[in-house]
Amino acid sequence: MTIKFTKKGVKNQNYKKITKKTLIFIQFLYKIPNLCIFEENIMLKFVRKGATSLLGTLMLGAISLVFVLSFGPGARGCQSVNPNQNVATYVIKLNGKKIGIGEYQELRKKVYLQQQQQKKSLSENDLNKIVIERLVAEQLYLAFAKKLNLTVTNQEKDNYITNLPYFQVNEKFDYPTYKKIVQNYFNTTPLQYEKNIKKDIIINKAMNILTSSISITDDKLWEEYKEKNKSIDLSFIKIPLEKDEIKLTDDEVNKFLASNEKAVKKYFDSHKDEFTHAKEVEASHILIKVDKNKTDAQAKKEIEKIAKEVKNADFSELAKKYSEGPSKTTGGKLGYFTKNKMVKEFSEVAFKLKVNEVSKPVKTKFGYHLIKVTGIKEAYSDKFEDVKLSISKNLIKENKKKEAIAKLKSEIKEKIKNAKNLTELSKLIPGSKVETAKAITYNPYSYIPNLGIVKNLMNEIFKSKIKKGTINPNLYDLNDSILVTQIDKINLDKEKFEAEKSKIREQALIIDKALFLNSWIENKRLASNLVVHPNYLPKN
């Protein structure tokens, strides 16, 4: 399995991309020394949508971001044991250490409870996979803690538990409440719960030590803040392309085709949809509407009466007399149309009729119809010989348009050399005017008033080092004009940044620590000797 690390997050085949924005909620984790608090209902609302495990998501999806095992024979960093060994004396072995069924079942109960609290249902295989992932992640952190001789005293454990708000009555720790919640909510004994608490505190100590050297300077923090919070005031000029129709002689087209037939044929072969024509029918109809003035039953009765008259009368005359549609004046004529141009009920009938055949009453959302087909064009594909001249004409026109654009851009760039800003440039280009767009925020596909979405523009004005007040040297193609731009102002609230700097730093540190821990735990796993017992090996 390939896991890809990017500046914006981590992506692999089992997890959605996790962006910095999504990780902001992890700040709560670093304020609490024990991960188990996330099992309490108060914290459930902070779990990201789509998570498959509450504690697992927070520790693996948030702290480690992602920890996906490569299960299966031959998978990197994971081995299987003899498949004939049916009796499981362990669930996983990590660097020779066995993790038994008891610990697996304890964690499985916890994960299952968390899923129930989130009103999520997991398959047995998915539940098992999460538990295995959790077991491995925990062991990697605990092994690191053991190397450092990290310990948790009973006093630390007791202080943590007694300060949890859901074990308190009148702001004081209440043992009967504690015992009841542990047994009924966490579905375990106080002894086992306290054992788990100590383990989680150890894990959190290990993570804090691993990330203790991570820091962010004020300069870096300001640069990141600018990237996310700045907006730009933009000025621009749209210089129109000449709209004169390109006229071509037959001799010019034939000469082009003679020397470019391979290119013409290549275009034909790669644009088959342009030269494939769907079946069409020509039809007329008589419509009796169902609306506030006429009930369904009344309209149906009326169309059935007309249907009887059609047998002995001219259809177009009856349409002029009875039809309530806009085509009434033309005798109900709709012309030729493809199947997808009409509502489904209408088309299904029309495309089954023969020429001059009249349908039975057909009901659509508009009312009741009688349909008469007056012509049929079967589906067909153009032959290259029949369209090569028209393709040649289009390619010549396209080339001439490109030449015209290149020439205009060259002329504009020459004028830019003699202008300090857009105001001066507009004086050099007759008929041009300077327009403005205020407070544009970054989005590669931002819609700019009077401009629309301009390819590459957003990235270049936000990411490049274009000086404000000077003309952007990059020119942009619009449908019918060339765009010249200038950054007038970069809007940033330095005072707001200073006021919120500590909070911004806290959130940025959470993200950087999460990314670091993700890399650390994945590298440790890949370097470990991991064996999952076949009885617990998740299916892909």
XYZ file of C-alpha atoms in Angstrom:
540
model
C 0.000 0.000 0.000
C 1.308 3.432 -0.888
C 0.989 6.241 1.605
C 1.651 9.706 0.257
C 2.660 12.641 2.444
C 1.923 16.163 1.237
C 2.085 19.620 2.795
C -1.691 19.674 2.955
C -2.189 16.285 4.491
C -1.868 12.571 4.018
C -3.575 10.534 1.367
C -3.797 6.806 0.713
C -6.274 4.352 -0.719
C -8.189 3.830 2.521
C -8.440 7.314 3.948
C -9.720 10.571 2.510
C -7.197 13.390 2.291
C -6.886 15.151 5.639
C -6.255 18.878 5.239
C -4.861 21.329 7.747
C -8.291 22.865 8.166
C -9.784 19.511 9.144
C -7.104 18.949 11.757
C -7.773 22.099 13.750
C -10.066 20.222 16.111
C -7.079 18.177 17.354
C -6.221 21.109 19.603
C -8.572 19.638 22.179
C -6.383 16.556 22.393
C -3.302 18.469 23.497
C -5.200 20.214 26.275
C -6.048 16.876 27.913
C -3.325 14.510 29.145
C -5.374 11.370 28.514
C -6.919 10.164 25.285
C -9.720 8.285 27.033
C -11.657 11.467 27.680
C -12.751 11.358 24.061
C -15.040 8.464 24.948
C -17.245 10.868 26.853
C -20.316 12.160 25.028
C -19.299 15.807 25.378
C -16.353 15.222 23.048
C -18.148 13.149 20.423
C -19.166 16.233 18.460
C -15.508 16.948 17.688
C -15.054 13.686 15.800
C -14.672 14.272 12.089
C -17.401 13.039 9.771
C -16.698 9.679 8.209
C -14.385 8.361 10.930
C -14.528 4.635 11.504
C -13.219 4.770 15.069
C -13.497 7.441 17.738
C -10.375 6.898 19.819
C -8.781 5.192 16.839
C -9.490 8.166 14.600
C -8.172 10.637 17.154
C -5.011 8.693 17.829
C -4.455 7.245 14.364
C -6.368 9.628 12.124
C -5.482 12.797 13.994
C -2.374 12.240 16.113
C -0.833 9.871 13.617
C -3.147 11.123 10.876
C -3.222 7.681 9.322
C -1.874 4.286 10.251
C -2.995 1.754 7.687
C -1.473 -1.698 7.803
C -0.504 -3.456 4.611
C -2.250 -6.688 5.371
C -1.914 -9.790 3.227
C 0.773 -12.202 2.050
C 3.908 -10.429 0.913
C 2.765 -7.042 2.204
C 5.549 -4.717 3.228
C 6.111 -4.680 6.977
C 3.547 -7.392 7.684
C 3.855 -11.176 7.632
C 1.372 -13.962 8.121
C 1.984 -17.173 10.020
C 1.284 -20.732 8.978
C -2.340 -20.758 7.790
C -2.769 -24.271 9.145
C -2.309 -22.978 12.678
C -5.939 -22.594 13.766
C -5.551 -22.019 17.515
C -4.697 -18.371 18.215
C -2.260 -17.986 21.100
C -1.820 -14.298 20.195
C -3.422 -11.666 17.980
C -0.306 -9.818 16.838
C 3.425 -10.163 17.403
C 5.423 -6.968 17.122
C 9.193 -7.401 17.219
C 8.677 -10.671 19.045
C 6.254 -9.341 21.672
C 2.881 -11.096 21.708
C -0.356 -9.188 22.196
C -2.972 -11.607 23.460
C -6.657 -12.176 22.913
C -7.604 -10.560 26.226
C -6.127 -7.199 25.262
C -7.673 -7.509 21.797
C -11.139 -8.194 23.249
C -10.848 -5.306 25.717
C -10.008 -2.884 22.934
C -12.668 -4.393 20.673
C -15.363 -3.682 23.289
C -14.179 -0.099 23.540
C -14.154 0.485 19.781
C -17.568 -1.130 19.403
C -18.980 1.127 22.129
C -17.533 4.186 20.432
C -19.184 3.220 17.153
C -22.517 2.760 18.898
C -22.238 6.204 20.453
C -21.681 7.669 16.978
C -24.633 5.643 15.642
C -22.351 3.932 13.159
C -22.382 0.284 12.237
C -19.233 -1.578 11.218
C -18.802 -4.922 9.559
C -16.927 -7.508 11.582
C -13.982 -7.167 9.226
C -13.805 -3.343 9.526
C -14.145 -3.494 13.311
C -11.377 -6.065 13.479
C -9.137 -3.974 11.227
C -9.511 -0.894 13.423
C -8.690 -2.884 16.545
C -5.583 -4.404 14.934
C -4.430 -0.945 13.809
C -4.967 0.393 17.319
C -3.060 -2.461 18.918
C -0.054 -1.935 16.664
C -0.035 1.845 17.118
C -0.266 1.544 20.893
C 2.618 -0.932 21.011
C 4.867 1.335 18.951
C 4.268 4.234 21.328
C 4.618 2.037 24.423
C 7.916 0.580 23.133
C 9.263 4.115 22.748
C 8.055 5.010 26.249
C 9.772 1.924 27.682
C 13.106 2.947 26.145
C 12.806 6.268 27.975
C 11.718 4.587 31.210
C 8.509 6.611 31.256
C 6.164 5.756 34.101
C 2.792 6.831 35.464
C 2.303 7.046 39.177
C -0.931 6.112 40.910
C -1.171 9.734 41.981
C -1.088 10.918 38.337
C -3.726 8.384 37.424
C -5.932 9.281 40.396
C -5.614 13.020 39.767
C -6.652 12.563 36.190
C -9.701 10.404 36.977
C -10.949 12.510 39.863
C -10.803 15.651 37.735
C -12.958 14.249 34.937
C -16.273 16.160 35.064
C -18.503 13.168 34.338
C -17.277 11.405 37.509
C -18.188 14.391 39.689
C -21.276 15.293 41.677
C -21.529 18.893 42.924
C -18.022 19.493 41.495
C -16.511 16.729 43.625
C -15.384 13.246 42.636
C -18.073 10.698 43.482
C -16.960 7.062 43.595
C -20.444 5.472 43.152
C -20.943 7.622 40.027
C -17.459 6.680 38.814
C -18.111 2.962 39.318
C -21.522 3.120 37.636
C -20.246 4.945 34.531
C -17.195 2.705 34.153
C -19.303 -0.449 34.409
C -22.333 0.683 32.395
C -20.845 3.137 29.897
C -17.283 1.905 29.388
C -18.414 -1.679 29.922
C -15.423 -2.644 32.064
C -14.280 -2.836 35.682
C -12.719 0.079 37.601
C -9.472 -1.909 37.828
C -9.265 -2.438 34.066
C -10.360 1.131 33.346
C -7.567 2.501 35.560
C -5.096 0.211 33.834
C -6.194 1.618 30.479
C -5.936 5.179 31.816
C -2.322 4.616 32.843
C -1.505 3.192 29.440
C -3.064 6.162 27.663
C -1.207 8.647 29.848
C 2.042 6.868 28.992
C 1.217 7.051 25.287
C 0.442 10.742 25.535
C 3.712 11.370 27.386
C 5.569 9.583 24.598
C 3.856 11.692 21.932
C 4.602 14.907 23.835
C 8.295 13.989 24.079
C 8.444 13.091 20.388
C 7.010 16.473 19.416
C 8.627 18.605 22.133
C 11.258 20.082 19.797
C 8.733 21.219 17.189
C 8.292 24.968 17.137
C 7.131 27.712 14.783
C 8.798 31.112 14.467
C 6.760 34.319 14.311
C 7.952 34.880 10.747
C 6.765 31.462 9.598
C 3.486 31.931 11.441
C 2.936 35.294 9.734
C 3.730 33.843 6.301
C 1.218 31.029 6.817
C -1.377 33.490 8.114
C -0.895 35.696 5.039
C -1.400 32.751 2.709
C -4.732 31.900 4.316
C -6.141 35.308 5.144
C -5.040 37.879 2.594
C -7.310 39.311 -0.050
C -6.381 41.329 -3.110
C -7.797 44.407 -4.841
C -7.297 43.914 -8.567
C -7.425 46.260 -11.548
C -7.710 44.926 -15.076
C -8.150 45.821 -18.739
C -9.857 43.553 -21.279
C -8.489 44.180 -24.776
C -10.888 42.708 -27.356
C -9.818 40.494 -30.234
C -10.798 41.505 -33.738
C -14.184 40.023 -34.606
C -13.839 40.162 -38.380
C -14.933 36.889 -39.948
C -12.058 34.921 -41.418
C -12.789 34.363 -45.113
C -11.109 31.490 -46.927
C -10.893 30.672 -50.637
C -11.343 27.130 -51.958
C -7.780 27.225 -53.236
C -6.463 28.128 -49.762
C -8.400 25.262 -48.142
C -7.324 22.701 -50.747
C -3.687 23.761 -50.455
C -3.829 23.376 -46.655
C -5.420 19.938 -46.969
C -2.824 18.765 -49.472
C 0.033 19.488 -47.069
C -1.757 18.700 -43.778
C -3.962 15.691 -44.528
C -2.406 13.615 -41.728
C -3.246 16.336 -39.180
C -6.778 16.618 -40.564
C -7.244 12.824 -40.359
C -5.855 12.816 -36.810
C -8.427 15.435 -35.809
C -11.185 13.367 -37.405
C -10.104 10.204 -35.557
C -9.808 11.918 -32.173
C -13.151 13.768 -32.391
C -15.499 10.978 -33.421
C -18.335 12.435 -31.365
C -18.393 15.507 -33.632
C -18.948 13.321 -36.670
C -21.437 10.856 -35.196
C -25.103 11.766 -35.550
C -27.839 10.227 -33.417
C -31.178 9.119 -34.847
C -33.673 11.948 -35.303
C -37.397 12.013 -35.884
C -39.580 14.738 -37.278
C -42.903 15.022 -35.493
C -45.994 17.103 -34.897
C -48.210 16.960 -31.820
C -51.479 18.057 -30.335
C -51.251 19.037 -26.655
C -54.080 19.298 -24.138
C -52.685 20.801 -20.926
C -53.364 19.724 -17.349
C -53.351 22.869 -15.233
C -55.402 24.881 -12.746
C -58.105 25.312 -15.371
C -58.333 21.676 -16.403
C -58.096 18.472 -14.376
C -56.253 15.351 -15.477
C -59.531 13.552 -16.151
C -60.889 16.421 -18.241
C -57.697 16.651 -20.332
C -57.630 12.898 -20.873
C -61.266 12.849 -21.998
C -60.589 15.721 -24.421
C -57.495 14.128 -26.011
C -59.327 10.816 -26.456
C -62.108 12.614 -28.328
C -59.552 14.299 -30.625
C -57.854 10.926 -31.212
C -61.040 9.636 -32.778
C -61.223 12.648 -35.113
C -57.604 12.173 -36.268
C -58.541 9.006 -38.163
C -60.632 10.962 -40.643
C -59.103 14.459 -40.574
C -55.886 16.338 -41.311
C -53.587 16.213 -38.261
C -52.160 19.715 -38.784
C -55.643 21.241 -39.036
C -56.721 19.521 -35.822
C -53.535 20.817 -34.126
C -54.348 24.358 -35.190
C -57.887 23.901 -33.862
C -57.300 22.063 -30.562
C -53.626 22.122 -29.477
C -52.730 24.238 -26.448
C -48.995 24.207 -27.077
C -46.829 26.969 -28.625
C -46.605 24.990 -31.903
C -50.364 25.324 -32.467
C -49.982 28.018 -35.138
C -47.711 25.790 -37.264
C -50.021 22.797 -37.068
C -48.133 21.228 -34.145
C -44.822 20.949 -36.034
C -41.790 20.313 -33.802
C -39.214 19.722 -36.523
C -36.447 17.111 -36.198
C -35.112 16.251 -32.730
C -32.921 13.630 -31.056
C -34.242 11.374 -28.329
C -32.728 13.362 -25.462
C -34.291 16.655 -26.582
C -37.811 15.782 -25.408
C -39.177 14.541 -22.103
C -38.714 10.804 -21.700
C -42.396 9.794 -22.042
C -42.730 11.766 -25.280
C -39.497 10.491 -26.847
C -40.091 6.852 -25.920
C -43.295 6.879 -27.980
C -42.133 9.126 -30.826
C -39.048 7.022 -31.565
C -41.149 3.845 -31.878
C -43.624 5.264 -34.426
C -43.369 4.819 -38.170
C -43.622 7.696 -40.637
C -47.230 9.085 -40.767
C -48.241 6.953 -37.781
C -50.185 8.679 -34.972
C -49.763 7.621 -31.353
C -52.351 6.893 -28.720
C -52.662 9.602 -26.026
C -49.332 10.096 -24.225
C -49.131 11.684 -20.772
C -46.195 13.914 -19.774
C -45.721 16.614 -17.143
C -47.207 19.102 -19.633
C -50.447 17.207 -20.195
C -51.722 14.771 -22.844
C -50.299 14.522 -26.382
C -51.111 12.939 -29.699
C -47.887 12.483 -31.677
C -47.510 12.081 -35.427
C -44.120 11.210 -36.908
C -43.572 12.792 -40.324
C -39.929 11.881 -40.951
C -37.060 9.729 -39.666
C -33.291 10.203 -40.004
C -31.410 7.104 -38.914
C -28.189 7.428 -36.929
C -25.054 7.729 -39.051
C -21.386 8.687 -38.952
C -19.703 11.057 -41.359
C -17.093 9.666 -43.702
C -13.696 11.341 -43.666
C -13.921 12.186 -47.350
C -17.155 14.088 -46.741
C -15.878 16.269 -43.906
C -12.158 16.735 -44.558
C -12.704 20.117 -46.211
C -14.804 21.466 -43.331
C -12.212 20.202 -40.826
C -9.494 21.919 -42.844
C -11.434 25.195 -42.764
C -11.829 24.990 -38.987
C -8.147 24.195 -38.445
C -7.089 27.094 -40.667
C -9.374 29.456 -38.736
C -8.054 28.135 -35.422
C -4.468 28.691 -36.548
C -5.257 32.198 -37.773
C -6.936 32.978 -34.443
C -3.838 31.777 -32.559
C -1.657 33.943 -34.793
C -3.909 36.935 -34.154
C -3.767 36.370 -30.392
C 0.029 36.028 -30.452
C 0.326 39.233 -32.494
C -2.011 41.155 -30.152
C -0.116 39.925 -27.082
C 3.144 41.055 -28.641
C 1.700 44.511 -29.289
C 0.352 44.738 -25.719
C 3.727 43.764 -24.232
C 5.426 46.496 -26.260
C 2.941 49.039 -24.875
C 3.448 47.739 -21.308
C 7.128 48.664 -21.612
C 6.044 52.303 -21.964
C 3.493 52.290 -19.125
C 4.109 52.364 -15.388
C 0.605 51.166 -14.516
C -2.741 50.199 -16.018
C -3.989 53.771 -16.099
C -1.096 54.753 -18.352
C -1.531 51.580 -20.431
C -5.215 52.308 -21.052
C -4.226 55.663 -22.590
C -2.013 53.813 -25.062
C -4.825 51.449 -26.116
C -7.795 53.318 -27.642
C -11.181 52.215 -26.345
C -9.813 50.333 -23.334
C -10.873 51.057 -19.764
C -9.628 50.078 -16.332
C -12.026 48.013 -14.206
C -11.602 46.849 -10.608
C -12.470 43.883 -8.407
C -12.195 44.322 -4.636
C -11.251 41.915 -1.827
C -10.640 38.782 -3.903
C -9.760 35.823 -1.664
C -7.714 32.879 -2.840
C -9.348 30.010 -4.620
C -7.925 28.550 -7.849
C -11.443 28.649 -9.286
C -12.695 31.915 -7.838
C -15.318 33.731 -9.881
C -14.254 37.341 -10.370
C -17.021 39.860 -11.195
C -16.912 40.949 -14.869
C -14.197 38.364 -15.529
C -15.453 34.947 -14.489
C -12.985 32.139 -13.797
C -9.596 32.851 -15.398
C -7.158 29.956 -15.739
C -3.897 30.434 -13.763
C -4.784 33.992 -12.698
C -5.499 33.226 -9.025
C -2.350 31.180 -8.503
C -0.176 33.816 -10.128
C -1.497 36.865 -8.299
C -1.482 35.089 -4.926
C 1.601 32.887 -5.197
C 4.066 34.823 -7.336
C 6.132 37.870 -6.382
C 4.268 40.414 -8.502
C 4.709 43.883 -7.019
C 1.544 45.767 -6.240
C 0.930 48.895 -8.291
C 2.795 47.476 -11.292
C 1.414 45.689 -14.332
C 1.406 41.895 -14.142
C 3.650 40.759 -17.052
C 1.509 37.642 -17.547
C -1.347 38.015 -20.038
C -4.477 35.838 -19.957
C -6.765 34.564 -22.713
C -10.464 35.214 -22.317
C -13.058 34.027 -24.837
C -12.958 37.187 -26.917
C -10.214 39.319 -25.389
C -6.800 39.484 -23.739
C -6.663 40.286 -20.028
C -4.050 42.556 -18.436
C -3.999 42.807 -14.628
C -2.481 44.787 -11.801
C -2.495 44.179 -8.034
C -3.624 47.418 -6.383
C -3.701 46.375 -2.764
C -3.029 43.367 -0.533
C -5.431 43.382 2.392
C -4.129 41.943 5.674
C -5.165 42.612 9.240
C -1.880 42.671 11.185
C -3.637 43.721 14.398
C -5.991 40.738 14.198
C -3.006 38.464 13.667
C -1.220 39.841 16.720
C -4.380 39.488 18.839
C -4.907 35.868 17.761
C -1.254 34.861 17.403
C -1.174 32.514 20.377
C -4.275 30.685 19.155
C -2.947 30.535 15.591
C 0.382 29.175 16.872
C -1.395 26.546 18.942
C -3.368 25.316 15.952
C -0.331 25.354 13.656
C 1.704 23.376 16.212
C -1.052 20.792 16.494
C -0.958 20.270 12.747
C 2.842 20.115 12.535
C 2.995 17.687 15.446
C 0.302 15.520 13.910
C 2.189 15.382 10.607
C 5.433 14.545 12.372
C 3.856 11.793 14.471
C 2.220 10.334 11.409
C 5.579 10.047 9.686
C 7.256 8.674 12.805
C 4.744 5.923 13.496
C 4.571 4.831 9.862
C 8.371 4.595 9.610
C 8.474 2.601 12.846
C 5.838 0.203 11.581
C 7.641 -0.382 8.298
C 10.881 -1.086 10.170
C 9.179 -3.505 12.571
C 8.704 -7.244 12.368
C 4.912 -7.482 12.480
C 2.952 -10.731 12.427
C -0.857 -10.852 12.479
C -2.408 -14.204 13.341
C -4.437 -15.591 10.381
C -7.556 -15.741 12.547
C -7.405 -11.934 12.876
C -5.926 -10.979 9.526
C -8.399 -8.462 8.005
C -9.686 -9.078 4.519
C -8.828 -6.503 1.876
